Amino acid sequence: QVYLVESGGGLVQTGDSLRLSCAASVRTSSTYGMGWFRQTPGKEREFVAAINWSGISRYYADSVNGRFTISRDNAKNTVYLQMNSLKPEDTAVYYCAARTVRAPSRWINEYDYWGQGTQVTVSS
């Protein structure tokens, strides 16, 4: 079992930055691909970014490409999501996810473990 704990969410203004963190309860570096997803009320959870086990391969949703950066520190079993130039449409609960495959994935059903989420609210 892998437990994931997100942190770093909050209330910010348009154009501000936030960095989300996701701490894993086990060593994830050699085995797990990691991802970030987000969800707003009444909508399905959507892909944001994903990273492979080494950090070399990264995927982004078109809506965040160029503004968000996913990274990982395997020594700390932590994945980050640096969010710059935030917009009101980025407002959502952000979830961290882990999959027992080294490669990243855009697909929600390919992840095995999920955190509880952290709220990000961007005011206009």
JSON list of C-alpha atoms in Angstrom, two decimals:
[
{"chain": "A", "resi": 1, "resn": "GLN", "atom": "CA", "xyz": [0.00, 0.00, 0.00]},
{"chain": "A", "resi": 2, "resn": "VAL", "atom": "CA", "xyz": [1.24, 3.46, -0.90]},
{"chain": "A", "resi": 3, "resn": "TYR", "atom": "CA", "xyz": [-0.04, 6.51, 0.92]},
{"chain": "A", "resi": 4, "resn": "LEU", "atom": "CA", "xyz": [0.19, 9.89, -0.78]},
{"chain": "A", "resi": 5, "resn": "VAL", "atom": "CA", "xyz": [-0.20, 13.22, 0.99]},
{"chain": "A", "resi": 6, "resn": "GLU", "atom": "CA", "xyz": [-0.57, 16.45, -0.96]},
{"chain": "A", "resi": 7, "resn": "SER", "atom": "CA", "xyz": [0.21, 19.89, 0.40]},
{"chain": "A", "resi": 8, "resn": "GLY", "atom": "CA", "xyz": [0.76, 23.43, -0.81]},
{"chain": "A", "resi": 9, "resn": "GLY", "atom": "CA", "xyz": [-2.69, 24.38, -1.98]},
{"chain": "A", "resi": 10, "resn": "GLY", "atom": "CA", "xyz": [-4.31, 27.68, -1.11]},
{"chain": "A", "resi": 11, "resn": "LEU", "atom": "CA", "xyz": [-6.01, 30.86, -2.26]},
{"chain": "A", "resi": 12, "resn": "VAL", "atom": "CA", "xyz": [-4.07, 33.02, -4.70]},
{"chain": "A", "resi": 13, "resn": "GLN", "atom": "CA", "xyz": [-4.74, 35.72, -7.26]},
{"chain": "A", "resi": 14, "resn": "THR", "atom": "CA", "xyz": [-4.58, 35.52, -11.04]},
{"chain": "A", "resi": 15, "resn": "GLY", "atom": "CA", "xyz": [-0.98, 35.45, -12.19]},
{"chain": "A", "resi": 16, "resn": "ASP", "atom": "CA", "xyz": [0.41, 34.14, -8.92]},
{"chain": "A", "resi": 17, "resn": "SER", "atom": "CA", "xyz": [2.38, 30.93, -8.40]},
{"chain": "A", "resi": 18, "resn": "LEU", "atom": "CA", "xyz": [2.00, 27.92, -6.13]},
{"chain": "A", "resi": 19, "resn": "ARG", "atom": "CA", "xyz": [4.02, 24.76, -5.63]},
{"chain": "A", "resi": 20, "resn": "LEU", "atom": "CA", "xyz": [2.20, 21.61, -4.69]},
{"chain": "A", "resi": 21, "resn": "SER", "atom": "CA", "xyz": [4.00, 18.72, -3.03]},
{"chain": "A", "resi": 22, "resn": "CYS", "atom": "CA", "xyz": [3.10, 15.05, -2.84]},
{"chain": "A", "resi": 23, "resn": "ALA", "atom": "CA", "xyz": [4.89, 12.95, -0.26]},
{"chain": "A", "resi": 24, "resn": "ALA", "atom": "CA", "xyz": [4.78, 9.17, -0.62]},
{"chain": "A", "resi": 25, "resn": "SER", "atom": "CA", "xyz": [4.92, 6.73, 2.25]},
{"chain": "A", "resi": 26, "resn": "VAL", "atom": "CA", "xyz": [7.24, 4.36, 0.46]},
{"chain": "A", "resi": 27, "resn": "ARG", "atom": "CA", "xyz": [10.26, 4.59, -1.78]},
{"chain": "A", "resi": 28, "resn": "THR", "atom": "CA", "xyz": [8.82, 5.32, -5.20]},
{"chain": "A", "resi": 29, "resn": "SER", "atom": "CA", "xyz": [11.88, 6.20, -7.18]},
{"chain": "A", "resi": 30, "resn": "SER", "atom": "CA", "xyz": [12.67, 2.91, -8.84]},
{"chain": "A", "resi": 31, "resn": "THR", "atom": "CA", "xyz": [9.17, 1.70, -9.52]},
{"chain": "A", "resi": 32, "resn": "TYR", "atom": "CA", "xyz": [6.46, 4.31, -9.74]},
{"chain": "A", "resi": 33, "resn": "GLY", "atom": "CA", "xyz": [5.30, 6.70, -12.37]},
{"chain": "A", "resi": 34, "resn": "MET", "atom": "CA", "xyz": [3.55, 9.70, -10.80]},
{"chain": "A", "resi": 35, "resn": "GLY", "atom": "CA", "xyz": [0.87, 12.10, -11.90]},
{"chain": "A", "resi": 36, "resn": "TRP", "atom": "CA", "xyz": [-1.21, 15.10, -10.96]},
{"chain": "A", "resi": 37, "resn": "PHE", "atom": "CA", "xyz": [-4.90, 15.37, -11.73]},
{"chain": "A", "resi": 38, "resn": "ARG", "atom": "CA", "xyz": [-7.53, 17.94, -10.82]},
{"chain": "A", "resi": 39, "resn": "GLN", "atom": "CA", "xyz": [-11.26, 18.03, -10.33]},
{"chain": "A", "resi": 40, "resn": "THR", "atom": "CA", "xyz": [-13.95, 20.68, -9.96]},
{"chain": "A", "resi": 41, "resn": "PRO", "atom": "CA", "xyz": [-17.49, 20.09, -8.68]},
{"chain": "A", "resi": 42, "resn": "GLY", "atom": "CA", "xyz": [-19.70, 18.39, -11.23]},
{"chain": "A", "resi": 43, "resn": "LYS", "atom": "CA", "xyz": [-16.85, 17.55, -13.56]},
{"chain": "A", "resi": 44, "resn": "GLU", "atom": "CA", "xyz": [-14.73, 14.49, -14.11]},
{"chain": "A", "resi": 45, "resn": "ARG", "atom": "CA", "xyz": [-11.21, 14.33, -12.77]},
{"chain": "A", "resi": 46, "resn": "GLU", "atom": "CA", "xyz": [-8.80, 15.48, -15.46]},
{"chain": "A", "resi": 47, "resn": "PHE", "atom": "CA", "xyz": [-5.15, 14.95, -16.22]},
{"chain": "A", "resi": 48, "resn": "VAL", "atom": "CA", "xyz": [-2.69, 17.73, -15.45]},
{"chain": "A", "resi": 49, "resn": "ALA", "atom": "CA", "xyz": [0.84, 16.34, -15.58]},
{"chain": "A", "resi": 50, "resn": "ALA", "atom": "CA", "xyz": [2.79, 13.10, -15.25]},
{"chain": "A", "resi": 51, "resn": "ILE", "atom": "CA", "xyz": [6.40, 12.06, -14.78]},
{"chain": "A", "resi": 52, "resn": "ASN", "atom": "CA", "xyz": [8.28, 8.82, -15.14]},
{"chain": "A", "resi": 53, "resn": "TRP", "atom": "CA", "xyz": [10.35, 7.17, -12.42]},
{"chain": "A", "resi": 54, "resn": "SER", "atom": "CA", "xyz": [13.58, 9.00, -13.27]},
{"chain": "A", "resi": 55, "resn": "GLY", "atom": "CA", "xyz": [12.08, 12.40, -14.01]},
{"chain": "A", "resi": 56, "resn": "ILE", "atom": "CA", "xyz": [13.27, 12.45, -17.60]},
{"chain": "A", "resi": 57, "resn": "SER", "atom": "CA", "xyz": [9.92, 11.87, -19.30]},
{"chain": "A", "resi": 58, "resn": "ARG", "atom": "CA", "xyz": [7.10, 14.32, -18.58]},
{"chain": "A", "resi": 59, "resn": "TYR", "atom": "CA", "xyz": [3.62, 14.83, -20.00]},
{"chain": "A", "resi": 60, "resn": "TYR", "atom": "CA", "xyz": [1.37, 17.87, -19.66]},
{"chain": "A", "resi": 61, "resn": "ALA", "atom": "CA", "xyz": [-2.21, 18.72, -20.45]},
{"chain": "A", "resi": 62, "resn": "ASP", "atom": "CA", "xyz": [-2.47, 21.34, -23.17]},
{"chain": "A", "resi": 63, "resn": "SER", "atom": "CA", "xyz": [-4.19, 23.70, -20.76]},
{"chain": "A", "resi": 64, "resn": "VAL", "atom": "CA", "xyz": [-1.17, 23.87, -18.44]},
{"chain": "A", "resi": 65, "resn": "ASN", "atom": "CA", "xyz": [1.74, 23.28, -20.80]},
{"chain": "A", "resi": 66, "resn": "GLY", "atom": "CA", "xyz": [4.24, 26.10, -20.47]},
{"chain": "A", "resi": 67, "resn": "ARG", "atom": "CA", "xyz": [2.83, 27.23, -17.11]},
{"chain": "A", "resi": 68, "resn": "PHE", "atom": "CA", "xyz": [3.12, 24.15, -14.91]},
{"chain": "A", "resi": 69, "resn": "THR", "atom": "CA", "xyz": [6.18, 22.00, -14.26]},
{"chain": "A", "resi": 70, "resn": "ILE", "atom": "CA", "xyz": [6.17, 18.55, -12.70]},
{"chain": "A", "resi": 71, "resn": "SER", "atom": "CA", "xyz": [9.31, 17.29, -11.00]},
{"chain": "A", "resi": 72, "resn": "ARG", "atom": "CA", "xyz": [10.36, 14.73, -8.44]},
{"chain": "A", "resi": 73, "resn": "ASP", "atom": "CA", "xyz": [12.97, 14.29, -5.74]},
{"chain": "A", "resi": 74, "resn": "ASN", "atom": "CA", "xyz": [13.43, 10.56, -5.36]},
{"chain": "A", "resi": 75, "resn": "ALA", "atom": "CA", "xyz": [15.63, 10.95, -2.31]},
{"chain": "A", "resi": 76, "resn": "LYS", "atom": "CA", "xyz": [12.65, 12.51, -0.55]},
{"chain": "A", "resi": 77, "resn": "ASN", "atom": "CA", "xyz": [9.95, 10.34, -2.18]},
{"chain": "A", "resi": 78, "resn": "THR", "atom": "CA", "xyz": [8.25, 13.56, -3.20]},
{"chain": "A", "resi": 79, "resn": "VAL", "atom": "CA", "xyz": [6.70, 14.86, -6.40]},
{"chain": "A", "resi": 80, "resn": "TYR", "atom": "CA", "xyz": [6.10, 18.53, -7.05]},
{"chain": "A", "resi": 81, "resn": "LEU", "atom": "CA", "xyz": [3.87, 20.59, -9.28]},
{"chain": "A", "resi": 82, "resn": "GLN", "atom": "CA", "xyz": [5.11, 24.12, -9.82]},
{"chain": "A", "resi": 83, "resn": "MET", "atom": "CA", "xyz": [2.20, 26.22, -11.06]},
{"chain": "A", "resi": 84, "resn": "ASN", "atom": "CA", "xyz": [2.93, 29.63, -12.54]},
{"chain": "A", "resi": 85, "resn": "SER", "atom": "CA", "xyz": [0.70, 32.25, -14.16]},
{"chain": "A", "resi": 86, "resn": "LEU", "atom": "CA", "xyz": [-2.33, 30.81, -12.46]},
{"chain": "A", "resi": 87, "resn": "LYS", "atom": "CA", "xyz": [-5.75, 31.48, -13.90]},
{"chain": "A", "resi": 88, "resn": "PRO", "atom": "CA", "xyz": [-9.24, 31.24, -12.35]},
{"chain": "A", "resi": 89, "resn": "GLU", "atom": "CA", "xyz": [-9.89, 28.17, -14.50]},
{"chain": "A", "resi": 90, "resn": "ASP", "atom": "CA", "xyz": [-7.08, 26.40, -12.64]},
{"chain": "A", "resi": 91, "resn": "THR", "atom": "CA", "xyz": [-9.26, 26.41, -9.54]},
{"chain": "A", "resi": 92, "resn": "ALA", "atom": "CA", "xyz": [-9.79, 22.79, -8.49]},
{"chain": "A", "resi": 93, "resn": "VAL", "atom": "CA", "xyz": [-8.89, 20.09, -6.03]},
{"chain": "A", "resi": 94, "resn": "TYR", "atom": "CA", "xyz": [-5.52, 18.73, -7.11]},
{"chain": "A", "resi": 95, "resn": "TYR", "atom": "CA", "xyz": [-4.76, 15.05, -6.62]},
{"chain": "A", "resi": 96, "resn": "CYS", "atom": "CA", "xyz": [-1.48, 13.21, -6.67]},
{"chain": "A", "resi": 97, "resn": "ALA", "atom": "CA", "xyz": [-1.43, 9.67, -8.04]},
{"chain": "A", "resi": 98, "resn": "ALA", "atom": "CA", "xyz": [1.06, 6.81, -8.31]},
{"chain": "A", "resi": 99, "resn": "ARG", "atom": "CA", "xyz": [1.19, 3.86, -10.66]},
{"chain": "A", "resi": 100, "resn": "THR", "atom": "CA", "xyz": [3.24, 0.70, -10.31]},
{"chain": "A", "resi": 101, "resn": "VAL", "atom": "CA", "xyz": [4.76, 1.23, -13.74]},
{"chain": "A", "resi": 102, "resn": "ARG", "atom": "CA", "xyz": [7.82, 3.38, -14.36]},
{"chain": "A", "resi": 103, "resn": "ALA", "atom": "CA", "xyz": [6.36, 5.24, -17.34]},
{"chain": "A", "resi": 104, "resn": "PRO", "atom": "CA", "xyz": [4.08, 8.26, -16.96]},
{"chain": "A", "resi": 105, "resn": "SER", "atom": "CA", "xyz": [0.47, 8.12, -18.07]},
{"chain": "A", "resi": 106, "resn": "ARG", "atom": "CA", "xyz": [-2.30, 10.57, -18.94]},
{"chain": "A", "resi": 107, "resn": "TRP", "atom": "CA", "xyz": [-5.02, 8.07, -18.12]},
{"chain": "A", "resi": 108, "resn": "ILE", "atom": "CA", "xyz": [-6.72, 8.14, -14.77]},
{"chain": "A", "resi": 109, "resn": "ASN", "atom": "CA", "xyz": [-7.52, 4.43, -14.71]},
{"chain": "A", "resi": 110, "resn": "GLU", "atom": "CA", "xyz": [-3.84, 3.54, -15.02]},
{"chain": "A", "resi": 111, "resn": "TYR", "atom": "CA", "xyz": [-3.04, 4.84, -11.55]},
{"chain": "A", "resi": 112, "resn": "ASP", "atom": "CA", "xyz": [-3.17, 2.60, -8.52]},
{"chain": "A", "resi": 113, "resn": "TYR", "atom": "CA", "xyz": [-2.90, 4.98, -5.57]},
{"chain": "A", "resi": 114, "resn": "TRP", "atom": "CA", "xyz": [-4.36, 8.40, -4.87]},
{"chain": "A", "resi": 115, "resn": "GLY", "atom": "CA", "xyz": [-3.95, 11.14, -2.33]},
{"chain": "A", "resi": 116, "resn": "GLN", "atom": "CA", "xyz": [-6.80, 12.98, -0.65]},
{"chain": "A", "resi": 117, "resn": "GLY", "atom": "CA", "xyz": [-6.30, 16.16, -2.64]},
{"chain": "A", "resi": 118, "resn": "THR", "atom": "CA", "xyz": [-5.44, 19.77, -1.93]},
{"chain": "A", "resi": 119, "resn": "GLN", "atom": "CA", "xyz": [-7.60, 22.74, -2.86]},
{"chain": "A", "resi": 120, "resn": "VAL", "atom": "CA", "xyz": [-6.27, 25.42, -5.18]},
{"chain": "A", "resi": 121, "resn": "THR", "atom": "CA", "xyz": [-8.38, 28.54, -5.61]},
{"chain": "A", "resi": 122, "resn": "VAL", "atom": "CA", "xyz": [-7.41, 31.30, -8.01]},
{"chain": "A", "resi": 123, "resn": "SER", "atom": "CA", "xyz": [-9.34, 34.55, -7.67]},
{"chain": "A", "resi": 124, "resn": "SER", "atom": "CA", "xyz": [-9.79, 36.95, -10.55]}
]
